[in-house]
Structures are given as structure tokens and as C-alpha cells.
């Protein structure tokens, strides 16, 4: 739940550093912070009601106080503790901040009245996801979803808003970063990568790979048509040339026939 809430807070979007929130008032709380970002830890309700408190990491005291007075804060440079609502905000988180912390509460007599632990995990947020697809020989589509340094990444794929089904997947699954889609698959493919502190998605329009072979087919037919037309034009040209040659030969024959008809007429008149 904390993680989800943290994620929501993060999505509300600080562009510079990721800020997460975690309720550490329950013993054993698991909190997540973003590397270089900030975490707001709710350690208690109202410190002004607590005679003495101490927050340790292992043997070292990080924070201690008496009611509204902060006695120790060893990470003062990058943190703020607000006694009135018991929240500690730690900025510029590093991996060394990860670990188990223990809060101990004492009464006026110095007796311990309560103790609870909190586990903080500092993770690198997801950044620059890349989505690449490639058509395979049989028309299947190979898709890879990659990203830079991420701790405990979880993937999710959707196609036109629904999770990928076995009828669409040839290899890989909804939880792997490389998948192969079957031949007929097309649509808006989204790869989401998330961890406890951030989430990034990238989308890609997938078109049927057969389109490529169709295109090749189309180009081939165009080429065929062009060459047929070419052959046609050549023969037409040859024919015209032949006819022209015939035309130039034809008049003489006509003259001859005229002559012969004249002869015939003459012979008739004779
Ligand atoms: C605690 O108090 C501070 C200062 O008034 C405020 O900024 C912060 O939002 C409060 N946090 C919670 C969890 O109430
Ligand atoms: C954050 O912490 C790192 C070391 O962990 C330090 O080098 C850097 O200067 C700090 N940045 C800020 C803004 O305090």
C-alpha cells in the first residue's frame, strides 16, 4: 500500500526529484525511496506528546528528541523533522540510506513504552524506456522494451488497452521485456516498466508485418506491369514503323493499279 501511495505521490510529479511518502507508524513498514529523490516518513502522530524518542539505524542514533525539541539529527543537512505531525523528510537519498530503522518511545520515567521498525529501500527510478520492433521472416513481430538502470523492474504489455493473450504471443509473456507477436497482430502496443517508486510507459503502433511482403508484391507487380507496357509500346512502335514503311511502298502499287486500270480502259475502248 505504501508503495502504491508513494507511486501516486510520485506520479503527481516532481520533475526534479522523485518524492515518496511512507507511513511508518505500523511496526515492520516497508518504505521505498528514489535514488537522489526524497522520502517523507511518518514516524509518529505528534511528537509533542512523547516525552522522549529515538530513531536508530543499527547502533547509531539518527534522530532523537523530547516532545517538540529535536535533540539529535545526524542527517540535518538533508532532512527536516516536524515534531507536530511526526514526519521526517529525507532529501537526496542514496543507497546507503537503505536499511532497517528502529523507533523507540519512552515515558517520563525513561521507561521504554514502544518500539517499531521500518525498512527503507532506496531504488533507482525507471528512466528512458525504449521500445523497438522488428519483422521476422515469417511475419512475426519481435519487440524489445529496454530501459536504463532500474531496481526490481516489473513489465506489463497491453495491446489496444488489453493485456496480451496467448493468441497474440508467440514467445515471451506479459512479464518479460522481450516478446514475439504472431503474424496477424497489429494495434497500439504499450510497454510499461515500473518498480516501487516509479513507472514509465512507451507505446508503438504495430502494423502487420505481411504488409512488408504485400508491399514487395505490389512493387513487383508494378515492375511487371511496367515491363509489359514497355514491351507493348516497343511492339506498337515496331508496328507503326512497319506500317509507315508499308505506306511509302503502297502509293506506287496504287499508281500501278491505276495504270493497269487505265490500260484496261484503253483496251476496252480499243
Ligand atoms: C506535516 O507538517 C508540515 C508542516 O506543517 C507539512 O508541510 C506536511 O505536509 C505535514 N505532513 C503530514 C503528513 O501531515
Ligand atoms: C546528494 O548526495 C550526493 C552524495 O550522496 C552528493 O554528491 C550530492 O552533492 C548531493 N546533492 C545535493 C543536492 O545535496
XYZ file of N, CA and C and ligand atoms in Angstrom:
838
model
N 0.828 -1.215 0.000
C 0.000 0.000 0.000
C 0.857 1.258 0.000
N 1.881 1.247 0.867
C 2.769 2.409 0.954
C 3.396 2.671 -0.404
N 3.781 1.548 -1.022
C 4.444 1.666 -2.316
C 3.487 2.299 -3.315
N 2.243 1.842 -3.286
C 1.247 2.355 -4.218
C 1.017 3.842 -3.964
N 0.914 4.160 -2.677
C 0.695 5.558 -2.327
C 1.890 6.400 -2.761
N 3.085 5.835 -2.513
C 4.310 6.511 -2.905
C 4.327 6.757 -4.395
N 3.880 5.732 -5.113
C 3.845 5.800 -6.560
C 2.904 6.910 -7.014
N 1.751 6.980 -6.344
C 0.769 8.012 -6.678
C 1.359 9.395 -6.454
N 2.014 9.536 -5.310
C 2.629 10.823 -4.987
C 3.644 11.194 -6.052
N 4.372 10.150 -6.452
C 5.416 10.364 -7.443
C 4.811 10.777 -8.776
N 3.696 10.124 -9.130
C 3.062 10.412 -10.405
C 2.502 11.824 -10.443
N 2.173 12.346 -9.252
C 1.686 13.712 -9.194
C 2.786 14.656 -9.681
N 3.994 14.134 -9.637
C 5.055 14.691 -10.443
C 5.909 15.815 -9.933
N 7.007 15.475 -9.302
C 8.042 16.465 -9.092
C 9.006 16.122 -10.217
N 9.251 17.062 -11.088
C 10.077 16.737 -12.243
C 11.532 16.561 -11.837
N 11.965 17.305 -10.835
C 13.373 17.259 -10.470
C 13.717 15.979 -9.733
N 13.201 15.812 -8.522
C 13.481 14.595 -7.772
C 12.181 13.898 -7.450
N 12.232 12.571 -7.393
C 11.036 11.806 -7.074
C 10.831 11.851 -5.560
N 9.592 12.136 -5.141
C 9.287 12.165 -3.707
C 8.263 11.091 -3.378
N 8.564 10.292 -2.388
C 7.634 9.248 -1.981
C 7.217 9.483 -0.534
N 6.087 8.882 -0.185
C 5.581 9.004 1.181
C 5.441 7.611 1.764
N 5.715 7.477 3.032
C 5.541 6.168 3.660
C 5.069 6.332 5.091
N 4.034 5.578 5.411
C 3.512 5.594 6.775
C 4.267 4.549 7.591
N 5.117 5.032 8.499
C 5.920 4.111 9.300
C 5.392 3.920 10.704
N 4.117 4.228 10.905
C 3.558 4.118 12.262
C 3.220 2.683 12.643
N 3.184 1.809 11.640
C 2.930 0.390 11.907
C 4.275 -0.316 11.969
N 4.421 -1.221 12.904
C 5.684 -1.954 13.026
C 5.930 -2.779 11.757
N 7.150 -2.749 11.277
C 7.507 -3.549 10.101
C 7.168 -2.921 8.767
N 6.934 -1.623 8.743
C 6.587 -0.955 7.478
C 7.724 -1.060 6.470
N 7.357 -1.283 5.215
C 8.351 -1.325 4.134
C 8.200 -0.030 3.343
N 9.250 0.764 3.311
C 9.216 2.044 2.610
C 10.195 2.065 1.448
N 9.839 2.813 0.421
C 10.702 2.931 -0.750
C 11.001 4.385 -1.037
N 12.246 4.630 -1.417
C 12.658 5.980 -1.784
C 13.410 5.922 -3.091
N 13.371 7.025 -3.831
C 14.070 7.083 -5.113
C 15.477 7.625 -4.934
N 16.390 6.984 -5.602
C 17.789 7.415 -5.562
C 17.873 8.881 -5.990
N 18.449 9.714 -5.131
C 18.557 11.149 -5.433
C 17.287 11.930 -5.124
N 16.228 11.208 -4.799
C 14.943 11.844 -4.505
C 14.753 12.052 -3.009
N 13.485 12.194 -2.617
C 13.179 12.426 -1.209
C 12.117 11.447 -0.734
N 12.145 11.167 0.571
C 11.111 10.321 1.151
C 10.566 11.030 2.385
N 9.242 10.980 2.516
C 8.606 11.555 3.701
C 8.161 10.369 4.546
N 8.756 10.236 5.717
C 8.431 9.119 6.604
C 7.578 9.618 7.759
N 6.416 9.018 7.883
C 5.560 9.360 9.024
C 5.985 8.433 10.154
N 6.769 8.961 11.104
C 7.310 8.121 12.181
C 6.338 7.967 13.340
N 5.594 9.021 13.623
C 4.636 9.001 14.747
C 3.575 10.049 14.481
N 2.566 10.095 15.351
C 1.500 11.073 15.143
C 1.927 12.487 15.530
N 2.177 12.669 16.813
C 2.519 14.002 17.294
C 3.608 13.865 18.352
N 4.807 14.277 17.977
C 5.951 14.099 18.870
C 5.847 14.955 20.139
N 5.064 16.013 20.061
C 4.969 16.909 21.222
C 4.308 16.240 22.424
N 3.697 15.072 22.169
C 3.048 14.309 23.239
C 3.984 13.244 23.816
N 5.155 13.070 23.169
C 6.058 11.982 23.568
C 7.256 12.532 24.357
N 7.395 12.118 25.639
C 8.476 12.630 26.493
C 9.870 12.455 25.890
N 10.109 11.270 25.290
C 11.425 11.057 24.671
C 11.321 10.001 23.584
N 12.002 10.243 22.462
C 12.001 9.285 21.345
C 13.380 9.234 20.714
N 13.624 8.128 20.045
C 14.943 7.865 19.486
C 14.781 7.024 18.229
N 15.392 7.445 17.150
C 15.281 6.710 15.880
C 16.679 6.306 15.452
N 16.911 5.010 15.411
C 18.248 4.489 15.118
C 18.300 3.691 13.830
N 19.516 3.668 13.286
C 19.795 2.730 12.194
C 20.932 1.891 12.734
N 20.650 0.646 13.027
C 21.645 -0.201 13.683
C 21.955 0.382 15.042
N 23.246 0.633 15.286
C 23.642 1.150 16.591
C 23.639 2.681 16.652
N 23.598 3.338 15.487
C 23.707 4.801 15.521
C 22.371 5.521 15.566
N 22.322 6.492 16.445
C 21.120 7.304 16.574
C 21.109 8.320 15.436
N 20.012 8.331 14.687
C 19.877 9.283 13.584
C 19.130 10.512 14.086
N 18.050 10.232 14.827
C 17.190 11.312 15.303
C 16.738 11.020 16.728
N 16.767 12.035 17.559
C 16.207 11.855 18.894
C 15.648 13.187 19.363
N 14.708 13.141 20.284
C 14.093 14.382 20.757
C 13.263 14.169 21.994
N 12.844 15.289 22.559
C 11.957 15.309 23.722
C 10.838 16.275 23.385
N 9.654 15.708 23.225
C 8.486 16.497 22.803
C 8.831 17.327 21.564
N 8.677 18.642 21.625
C 8.934 19.459 20.442
C 10.407 19.749 20.168
N 11.250 19.366 21.114
C 12.667 19.670 20.940
C 13.436 18.539 20.286
N 14.063 18.865 19.168
C 14.891 17.865 18.490
C 16.268 17.915 19.144
N 16.666 16.789 19.724
C 17.956 16.734 20.425
C 19.087 16.378 19.449
N 18.846 15.349 18.653
C 19.848 14.925 17.667
C 19.208 14.778 16.292
N 19.909 15.202 15.268
C 19.540 14.855 13.893
C 20.848 14.808 13.110
N 21.358 13.614 12.953
C 22.664 13.464 12.297
C 22.611 13.686 10.782
N 21.390 13.744 10.223
C 21.278 14.000 8.783
C 20.568 15.340 8.546
N 20.809 16.251 9.478
C 20.192 17.582 9.483
C 20.339 18.331 8.154
N 21.516 18.167 7.524
C 21.819 18.861 6.274
C 20.784 18.572 5.183
N 20.278 17.356 5.172
C 19.352 16.979 4.100
C 18.022 16.418 4.620
N 17.675 16.789 5.834
C 16.377 16.307 6.325
C 15.679 17.344 7.194
N 14.363 17.158 7.345
C 13.561 18.038 8.182
C 12.614 17.164 8.983
N 12.621 17.364 10.292
C 11.666 16.634 11.126
C 10.680 17.632 11.686
N 9.394 17.334 11.526
C 8.357 18.213 12.043
C 7.672 17.509 13.215
N 8.045 17.883 14.465
C 7.507 17.190 15.642
C 5.980 17.213 15.719
N 5.351 18.312 15.287
C 3.892 18.417 15.420
C 3.112 17.359 14.651
N 3.658 16.855 13.545
C 2.948 15.760 12.864
C 3.825 14.516 12.679
N 4.968 14.530 13.309
C 5.824 13.335 13.332
C 6.410 12.906 12.008
N 6.532 13.839 11.033
C 7.081 13.444 9.728
C 8.541 13.852 9.577
N 9.280 12.950 8.998
C 10.687 13.203 8.706
C 10.865 13.131 7.203
N 11.323 14.239 6.629
C 11.566 14.245 5.183
C 13.063 14.167 4.956
N 13.490 13.132 4.237
C 14.913 12.979 3.924
C 15.099 13.244 2.431
N 15.974 14.195 2.134
C 16.249 14.546 0.735
C 17.504 13.848 0.238
N 17.694 13.933 -1.064
C 18.913 13.410 -1.708
C 19.276 12.002 -1.207
N 18.340 11.112 -1.357
C 18.546 9.735 -0.881
C 19.669 9.026 -1.624
N 20.436 8.266 -0.880
C 21.490 7.454 -1.503
C 21.259 5.999 -1.082
N 21.971 5.107 -1.738
C 21.808 3.675 -1.436
C 22.119 3.356 0.023
N 23.036 4.138 0.608
C 23.421 3.858 1.995
C 22.295 4.185 2.986
N 21.260 4.884 2.510
C 20.117 5.161 3.387
C 19.223 3.922 3.529
N 19.400 2.961 2.625
C 18.615 1.724 2.697
C 18.967 0.979 3.977
N 17.995 0.338 4.547
C 18.259 -0.459 5.741
C 17.098 -0.445 6.708
N 17.335 -1.037 7.863
C 16.275 -1.127 8.866
C 16.470 -0.077 9.956
N 15.424 0.633 10.244
C 15.458 1.684 11.260
C 14.524 1.291 12.402
N 14.902 1.672 13.617
C 14.067 1.350 14.785
C 13.722 2.613 15.557
N 12.454 2.750 15.834
C 11.996 3.889 16.645
C 11.656 3.378 18.041
N 12.180 4.055 19.047
C 11.877 3.671 20.429
C 11.267 4.873 21.139
N 10.202 4.602 21.845
C 9.484 5.655 22.576
C 9.643 5.436 24.082
N 9.786 6.521 24.831
C 9.986 6.420 26.280
C 8.981 7.319 26.997
N 8.657 6.910 28.235
C 7.758 7.752 29.025
C 8.563 8.699 29.919
N 7.876 9.456 30.719
C 8.531 10.463 31.576
C 9.587 9.861 32.504
N 9.346 8.590 32.898
C 10.289 7.927 33.802
C 11.472 7.290 33.066
N 11.505 7.473 31.764
C 12.600 6.893 30.981
C 12.377 5.439 30.606
N 11.176 4.910 30.900
C 10.827 3.530 30.552
C 10.442 3.458 29.074
N 10.891 2.418 28.428
C 10.522 2.251 27.014
C 9.055 1.841 26.932
N 8.295 2.570 26.151
C 6.861 2.282 26.046
C 6.476 1.691 24.691
N 7.391 1.757 23.763
C 7.063 1.203 22.443
C 8.277 1.151 21.534
N 8.220 0.220 20.592
C 9.328 0.088 19.647
C 8.774 -0.404 18.326
N 9.211 0.180 17.252
C 8.785 -0.317 15.937
C 9.899 -0.126 14.912
N 9.894 -1.022 13.950
C 10.923 -0.960 12.916
C 10.322 -0.556 11.574
N 11.178 -0.060 10.748
C 10.792 0.402 9.417
C 11.933 0.043 8.484
N 11.595 -0.514 7.320
C 12.636 -0.869 6.360
C 12.565 0.100 5.192
N 13.690 0.724 4.919
C 13.734 1.664 3.799
C 14.583 1.080 2.673
N 14.034 1.064 1.468
C 14.775 0.603 0.293
C 14.877 1.754 -0.689
N 16.087 2.117 -1.019
C 16.297 3.201 -1.990
C 16.565 2.567 -3.350
N 15.729 2.915 -4.297
C 15.812 2.325 -5.635
C 15.992 3.388 -6.707
N 16.604 2.973 -7.813
C 16.764 3.889 -8.949
C 15.453 3.938 -9.718
N 14.968 5.122 -10.030
C 13.719 5.198 -10.790
C 13.889 4.757 -12.239
N 12.808 4.355 -12.855
C 12.831 3.942 -14.262
C 13.062 5.188 -15.117
N 13.944 5.050 -16.080
C 14.148 6.184 -16.978
C 14.295 5.727 -18.414
N 14.020 6.622 -19.306
C 14.136 6.445 -20.762
C 13.920 5.013 -21.258
N 12.658 4.643 -21.312
C 12.288 3.332 -21.858
C 12.336 3.395 -23.385
N 12.876 2.357 -23.985
C 12.942 2.294 -25.444
C 12.189 1.074 -25.936
N 11.371 1.300 -26.931
C 10.559 0.232 -27.488
C 10.931 0.066 -28.956
N 11.403 -1.126 -29.301
C 11.869 -1.373 -30.666
C 11.185 -2.615 -31.213
N 10.738 -2.563 -32.462
C 10.123 -3.747 -33.059
C 10.793 -4.069 -34.381
N 10.689 -5.341 -34.737
C 11.337 -5.800 -35.961
C 10.502 -6.929 -36.552
N 10.384 -6.950 -37.865
C 9.622 -8.012 -38.510
C 10.536 -9.207 -38.728
N 10.040 -10.384 -38.375
C 10.823 -11.598 -38.613
C 10.381 -12.202 -39.944
N 11.161 -13.168 -40.417
C 10.945 -13.714 -41.768
C 9.534 -14.226 -42.038
N 8.921 -14.844 -41.015
C 7.589 -15.410 -41.228
C 6.476 -14.410 -40.937
N 6.852 -13.150 -40.729
C 5.842 -12.132 -40.466
C 5.551 -11.934 -38.992
N 6.289 -12.652 -38.122
C 6.132 -12.442 -36.683
C 6.811 -11.121 -36.328
N 6.421 -10.551 -35.196
C 6.995 -9.269 -34.797
C 7.752 -9.427 -33.485
N 9.014 -9.101 -33.532
C 9.883 -9.177 -32.353
C 9.878 -7.799 -31.707
N 9.582 -7.731 -30.415
C 9.549 -6.428 -29.739
C 10.392 -6.468 -28.470
N 11.209 -5.437 -28.304
C 12.045 -5.335 -27.122
C 11.758 -4.024 -26.407
N 11.616 -4.132 -25.076
C 11.336 -2.964 -24.254
C 12.539 -2.831 -23.312
N 13.358 -1.821 -23.518
C 14.555 -1.685 -22.681
C 14.593 -0.323 -22.002
N 15.445 -0.224 -20.993
C 15.465 0.969 -20.140
C 16.807 1.050 -19.454
N 17.038 2.172 -18.819
C 18.285 2.331 -18.074
C 18.084 1.848 -16.645
N 19.198 1.626 -15.961
C 19.257 1.137 -14.577
C 17.965 1.257 -13.773
N 17.391 0.133 -13.476
C 16.180 0.094 -12.672
C 16.317 -1.031 -11.654
N 15.849 -0.786 -10.425
C 15.821 -1.842 -9.426
C 14.454 -2.509 -9.470
N 14.447 -3.795 -9.295
C 13.248 -4.626 -9.295
C 12.168 -4.171 -10.295
N 12.509 -4.211 -11.613
C 11.521 -3.791 -12.605
C 10.425 -4.826 -12.828
N 9.256 -4.339 -13.142
C 8.124 -5.202 -13.498
C 7.591 -4.655 -14.817
N 7.327 -5.573 -15.756
C 6.850 -5.145 -17.055
C 5.381 -5.430 -17.182
N 4.771 -4.695 -18.074
C 3.401 -5.005 -18.409
C 3.204 -4.577 -19.852
N 2.550 -5.437 -20.626
C 2.291 -5.118 -22.031
C 0.800 -5.021 -22.242
N 0.398 -4.061 -23.033
C -1.009 -4.026 -23.428
C -1.071 -3.760 -24.924
N -2.105 -4.301 -25.529
C -2.349 -4.079 -26.951
C -3.758 -3.518 -27.056
N -3.871 -2.308 -27.561
C -5.158 -1.606 -27.647
C -5.888 -1.643 -26.304
N -5.116 -1.517 -25.224
C -5.699 -1.411 -23.890
C -5.907 -2.698 -23.114
N -5.749 -3.865 -23.751
C -5.907 -5.119 -23.003
C -4.572 -5.841 -22.899
N -4.413 -6.673 -21.870
C -3.144 -7.385 -21.715
C -3.026 -8.432 -22.828
N -1.803 -8.707 -23.210
C -1.552 -9.630 -24.319
C -2.045 -11.037 -23.986
N -2.642 -11.673 -24.969
C -3.164 -13.017 -24.762
C -2.302 -14.028 -25.516
N -2.520 -15.310 -25.239
C -1.761 -16.373 -25.896
C -1.993 -16.397 -27.404
N -3.137 -15.891 -27.838
C -3.407 -15.900 -29.273
C -2.573 -14.840 -29.993
N -2.030 -13.898 -29.220
C -1.206 -12.848 -29.821
C 0.290 -13.091 -29.610
N 0.603 -13.767 -28.482
C 2.002 -14.006 -28.129
C 2.540 -15.303 -28.713
N 3.706 -15.209 -29.361
C 4.368 -16.405 -29.861
C 5.410 -16.838 -28.841
N 6.136 -15.864 -28.301
C 7.075 -16.156 -27.224
C 7.133 -14.975 -26.277
N 7.648 -15.242 -25.069
C 7.656 -14.214 -24.043
C 6.326 -14.207 -23.342
N 6.171 -13.313 -22.376
C 4.903 -13.252 -21.664
C 4.668 -11.806 -21.267
N 3.598 -11.598 -20.546
C 3.279 -10.255 -20.087
C 4.310 -9.701 -19.123
N 5.213 -10.584 -18.634
C 6.176 -10.122 -17.635
C 7.621 -10.119 -18.105
N 7.847 -10.311 -19.420
C 9.227 -10.284 -19.911
C 9.444 -9.022 -20.743
N 10.704 -8.643 -20.901
C 10.931 -7.401 -21.641
C 11.105 -7.635 -23.141
N 11.205 -8.922 -23.539
C 11.273 -9.217 -24.976
C 10.158 -10.186 -25.322
N 9.397 -9.842 -26.330
C 8.281 -10.704 -26.737
C 8.285 -10.864 -28.258
N 7.630 -11.915 -28.716
C 7.422 -12.072 -30.153
C 5.927 -12.217 -30.373
N 5.408 -11.397 -31.261
C 3.982 -11.423 -31.552
C 3.716 -12.240 -32.799
N 2.553 -12.846 -32.852
C 2.185 -13.652 -34.025
C 1.929 -12.763 -35.243
N 1.874 -13.400 -36.400
C 1.794 -12.697 -37.680
C 0.676 -11.664 -37.809
N -0.526 -12.034 -37.377
C -1.687 -11.186 -37.663
C -1.819 -9.986 -36.730
N -0.981 -9.924 -35.686
C -1.162 -8.923 -34.633
C -0.844 -7.496 -35.084
N -1.747 -6.584 -34.746
C -1.490 -5.168 -35.017
C -2.248 -4.342 -33.989
N -1.861 -3.101 -33.836
C -2.540 -2.206 -32.906
C -1.561 -1.358 -32.121
N -2.101 -0.732 -31.060
C -1.276 0.154 -30.232
C -0.682 -0.663 -29.086
N 0.612 -0.921 -29.176
C 1.301 -1.731 -28.172
C 1.955 -0.809 -27.148
N 1.696 -1.092 -25.865
C 2.280 -0.268 -24.799
C 3.104 -1.149 -23.873
N 4.333 -0.728 -23.608
C 5.172 -1.423 -22.639
C 5.288 -0.504 -21.429
N 4.961 -1.026 -20.256
C 5.098 -0.240 -19.033
C 6.132 -0.910 -18.161
N 7.044 -0.127 -17.665
C 8.046 -0.630 -16.742
C 7.836 0.122 -15.438
N 7.708 -0.627 -14.353
C 7.532 0.041 -13.080
C 8.337 -0.669 -12.005
N 8.733 0.112 -11.011
C 9.271 -0.501 -9.804
C 8.525 0.146 -8.646
N 9.058 0.033 -7.430
C 8.304 0.539 -6.290
C 8.147 2.048 -6.276
N 9.001 2.740 -6.981
C 8.984 4.199 -6.871
C 8.633 4.939 -8.150
N 8.603 4.258 -9.267
C 8.274 4.971 -10.499
C 7.708 4.044 -11.550
N 7.164 4.653 -12.583
C 6.546 3.900 -13.654
C 6.660 4.706 -14.940
N 7.079 4.033 -16.013
C 7.214 4.707 -17.296
C 6.615 3.809 -18.376
N 5.875 4.389 -19.302
C 5.324 3.604 -20.405
C 5.758 4.196 -21.725
N 5.777 3.316 -22.693
C 6.130 3.744 -24.047
C 5.202 3.001 -24.994
N 4.722 3.680 -26.027
C 3.837 2.983 -26.957
C 4.360 2.999 -28.380
N 3.855 2.052 -29.147
C 4.328 1.836 -30.506
C 3.149 1.315 -31.326
N 2.989 1.819 -32.535
C 1.927 1.295 -33.396
C 2.510 0.099 -34.137
N 1.854 -1.029 -33.957
C 2.321 -2.256 -34.595
C 1.438 -2.506 -35.815
N 2.071 -2.664 -36.976
C 1.272 -2.998 -38.152
C 1.708 -4.387 -38.607
N 0.792 -5.067 -39.247
C 1.049 -6.444 -39.666
C 2.269 -6.495 -40.577
N 3.206 -7.373 -40.233
C 4.457 -7.465 -40.986
C 4.232 -7.902 -42.418
N 3.119 -8.655 -42.680
C 2.816 -9.115 -44.030
C 2.718 -7.918 -44.966
N 2.385 -6.759 -44.375
C 2.338 -5.522 -45.160
C 3.620 -5.321 -45.952
N 4.727 -5.756 -45.324
C 6.008 -5.596 -45.998
C 6.062 -6.463 -47.243
N 5.623 -7.755 -47.102
C 5.674 -8.635 -48.255
C 4.626 -8.200 -49.280
N 3.522 -7.640 -48.782
C 2.497 -7.125 -49.689
C 3.076 -5.981 -50.507
N 3.859 -5.154 -49.809
C 4.483 -4.015 -50.461
C 5.446 -4.503 -51.536
N 6.236 -5.521 -51.164
C 7.184 -6.101 -52.115
C 6.412 -6.658 -53.301
N 5.325 -7.359 -52.997
C 4.456 -7.934 -54.020
C 3.962 -6.830 -54.946
N 3.492 -5.763 -54.321
C 2.956 -4.624 -55.050
C 4.008 -4.055 -55.984
N 5.208 -3.865 -55.428
C 6.294 -3.293 -56.231
C 6.632 -4.198 -57.406
N 6.633 -5.526 -57.126
C 6.936 -6.489 -58.180
C 5.891 -6.430 -59.281
N 4.609 -6.315 -58.872
C 3.567 -6.280 -59.892
C 3.665 -5.002 -60.707
N 3.994 -3.903 -60.015
C 4.156 -2.638 -60.738
C 5.272 -2.788 -61.772
N 6.383 -3.418 -61.323
C 7.523 -3.631 -62.223
C 7.095 -4.490 -63.414
N 6.313 -5.529 -63.129
C 5.841 -6.424 -64.186
C 4.977 -5.653 -65.184
N 4.046 -4.854 -64.633
C 3.144 -4.081 -65.486
C 3.957 -3.139 -66.367
N 4.934 -2.456 -65.720
C 5.770 -1.505 -66.458
C 6.495 -2.209 -67.606
N 7.039 -3.414 -67.305
C 7.781 -4.079 -68.378
C 6.842 -4.575 -69.474
N 5.647 -5.036 -69.098
C 4.675 -5.463 -70.112
C 4.288 -4.291 -70.993
N 4.018 -3.143 -70.327
C 3.662 -1.942 -71.074
C 4.806 -1.576 -71.997
N 6.038 -1.697 -71.462
C 7.234 -1.384 -72.246
C 7.317 -2.251 -73.490
N 7.097 -3.538 -73.285
C 7.153 -4.474 -74.417
C 6.066 -4.124 -75.431
N 4.886 -3.806 -74.868
C 3.757 -3.421 -75.705
C 4.082 -2.210 -76.548
N 4.636 -1.191 -75.848
C 4.987 0.059 -76.537
C 6.005 -0.224 -77.639
N 6.973 -1.107 -77.348
C 8.018 -1.436 -78.311
C 7.410 -2.059 -79.566
N 6.501 -3.018 -79.312
C 5.900 -3.684 -80.474
C 4.999 -2.756 -81.260
N 4.308 -1.866 -80.512
C 3.431 -0.890 -81.153
C 4.288 -0.001 -82.071
N 5.431 0.400 -81.502
C 6.346 1.278 -82.245
C 6.857 0.559 -83.490
N 7.215 -0.716 -83.301
C 7.684 -1.529 -84.427
C 6.602 -1.594 -85.509
N 5.345 -1.757 -85.013
C 4.227 -1.915 -85.936
C 4.034 -0.635 -86.735
N 4.089 0.526 -85.978
C 3.912 1.818 -86.642
C 4.985 1.997 -87.705
N 6.223 1.632 -87.312
C 7.363 1.779 -88.219
C 7.125 0.930 -89.489
N 6.623 -0.296 -89.260
C 6.362 -1.225 -90.360
C 5.267 -0.679 -91.267
N 4.215 -0.144 -90.606
C 3.095 0.399 -91.368
C 3.528 1.588 -92.215
N 4.440 2.434 -91.584
C 4.941 3.604 -92.319
C 5.694 3.148 -93.552
N 6.510 2.096 -93.325
C 7.298 1.552 -94.433
C 6.363 1.033 -95.513
N 5.260 0.416 -95.061
C 4.267 -0.129 -95.990
C 3.581 0.989 -96.770
N 3.256 2.102 -96.003
C 2.576 3.240 -96.616
C 3.410 3.829 -97.759
N 4.735 3.948 -97.470
C 5.582 4.547 -98.512
C 5.698 3.626 -99.726
N 5.467 2.338 -99.497
C 5.517 1.385 -100.608
C 4.168 1.332 -101.327
N 3.086 1.553 -100.596
C 1.719 1.406 -101.105
C 1.395 2.329 -102.304
N 1.720 3.652 -102.267
C 1.312 4.546 -103.362
C 1.757 4.032 -104.752
N 2.986 3.497 -104.788
C 3.472 3.014 -106.092
C 2.555 1.916 -106.649
N 2.169 1.063 -105.710
C 1.286 -0.032 -106.124
C -0.048 0.525 -106.642
N -0.533 1.605 -105.952
C -1.783 2.230 -106.351
C -1.640 2.811 -107.764
N -0.492 3.479 -107.948
C -0.241 4.051 -109.284
C -0.267 2.954 -110.358
N 0.419 1.861 -109.944
C 0.455 0.726 -110.875
C -0.949 0.261 -111.219
N -1.746 0.158 -110.191
C -3.100 -0.333 -110.421
C -3.890 0.669 -111.270
N -3.591 1.967 -111.010
C -4.252 2.992 -111.826
C -3.855 2.823 -113.312
N -2.532 2.575 -113.409
C -2.029 2.350 -114.770
C -2.736 1.193 -115.460
N -2.825 0.146 -114.649
C -3.433 -1.052 -115.215
C -4.900 -0.817 -115.572
N -5.563 -0.022 -114.671
C -6.971 0.254 -114.954
C -7.101 1.125 -116.207
N -6.127 2.046 -116.289
C -6.117 2.901 -117.493
C -5.931 2.023 -118.737
N -4.985 1.076 -118.576
C -4.704 0.149 -119.662
C -5.944 -0.639 -120.017
N -6.562 -1.055 -118.920
C -7.785 -1.837 -119.116
C -8.818 -1.023 -119.883
N -8.938 0.265 -119.461
C -9.916 1.140 -120.099
C -9.592 1.327 -121.584
N -8.244 1.521 -121.726
C -7.790 1.699 -123.111
C -8.148 0.472 -123.951
N -7.850 -0.673 -123.341
C -8.110 -1.894 -124.088
C -9.602 -2.053 -124.355
N -10.378 -1.534 -123.432
C -11.820 -1.612 -123.617
C -12.270 -0.709 -124.761
N -11.675 0.487 -124.715
C -12.034 1.467 -125.766
C -11.505 1.051 -127.158
N -10.414 0.237 -127.087
C -9.855 -0.202 -128.368
C -10.795 -1.036 -129.178
C 3.450 17.934 8.405
O 3.599 19.323 8.604
C 4.292 20.013 7.569
C 4.473 21.463 8.023
O 3.292 21.998 8.508
C 3.501 19.897 6.287
O 4.198 20.535 5.248
C 3.328 18.425 5.931
O 2.529 18.293 4.786
C 2.695 17.677 7.091
N 2.677 16.269 6.774
C 1.666 15.464 7.041
C 1.819 14.055 6.606
O 0.666 15.839 7.618
C 23.481 14.349 -2.912
O 24.329 13.368 -2.362
C 25.484 13.104 -3.088
C 26.245 12.009 -2.394
O 25.396 11.027 -1.935
C 26.317 14.378 -3.242
O 27.436 14.119 -4.040
C 25.470 15.470 -3.866
O 26.182 16.674 -3.878
C 24.203 15.659 -3.057
N 23.340 16.625 -3.753
C 22.695 17.596 -3.141
C 21.857 18.483 -3.986
O 22.778 17.764 -1.943
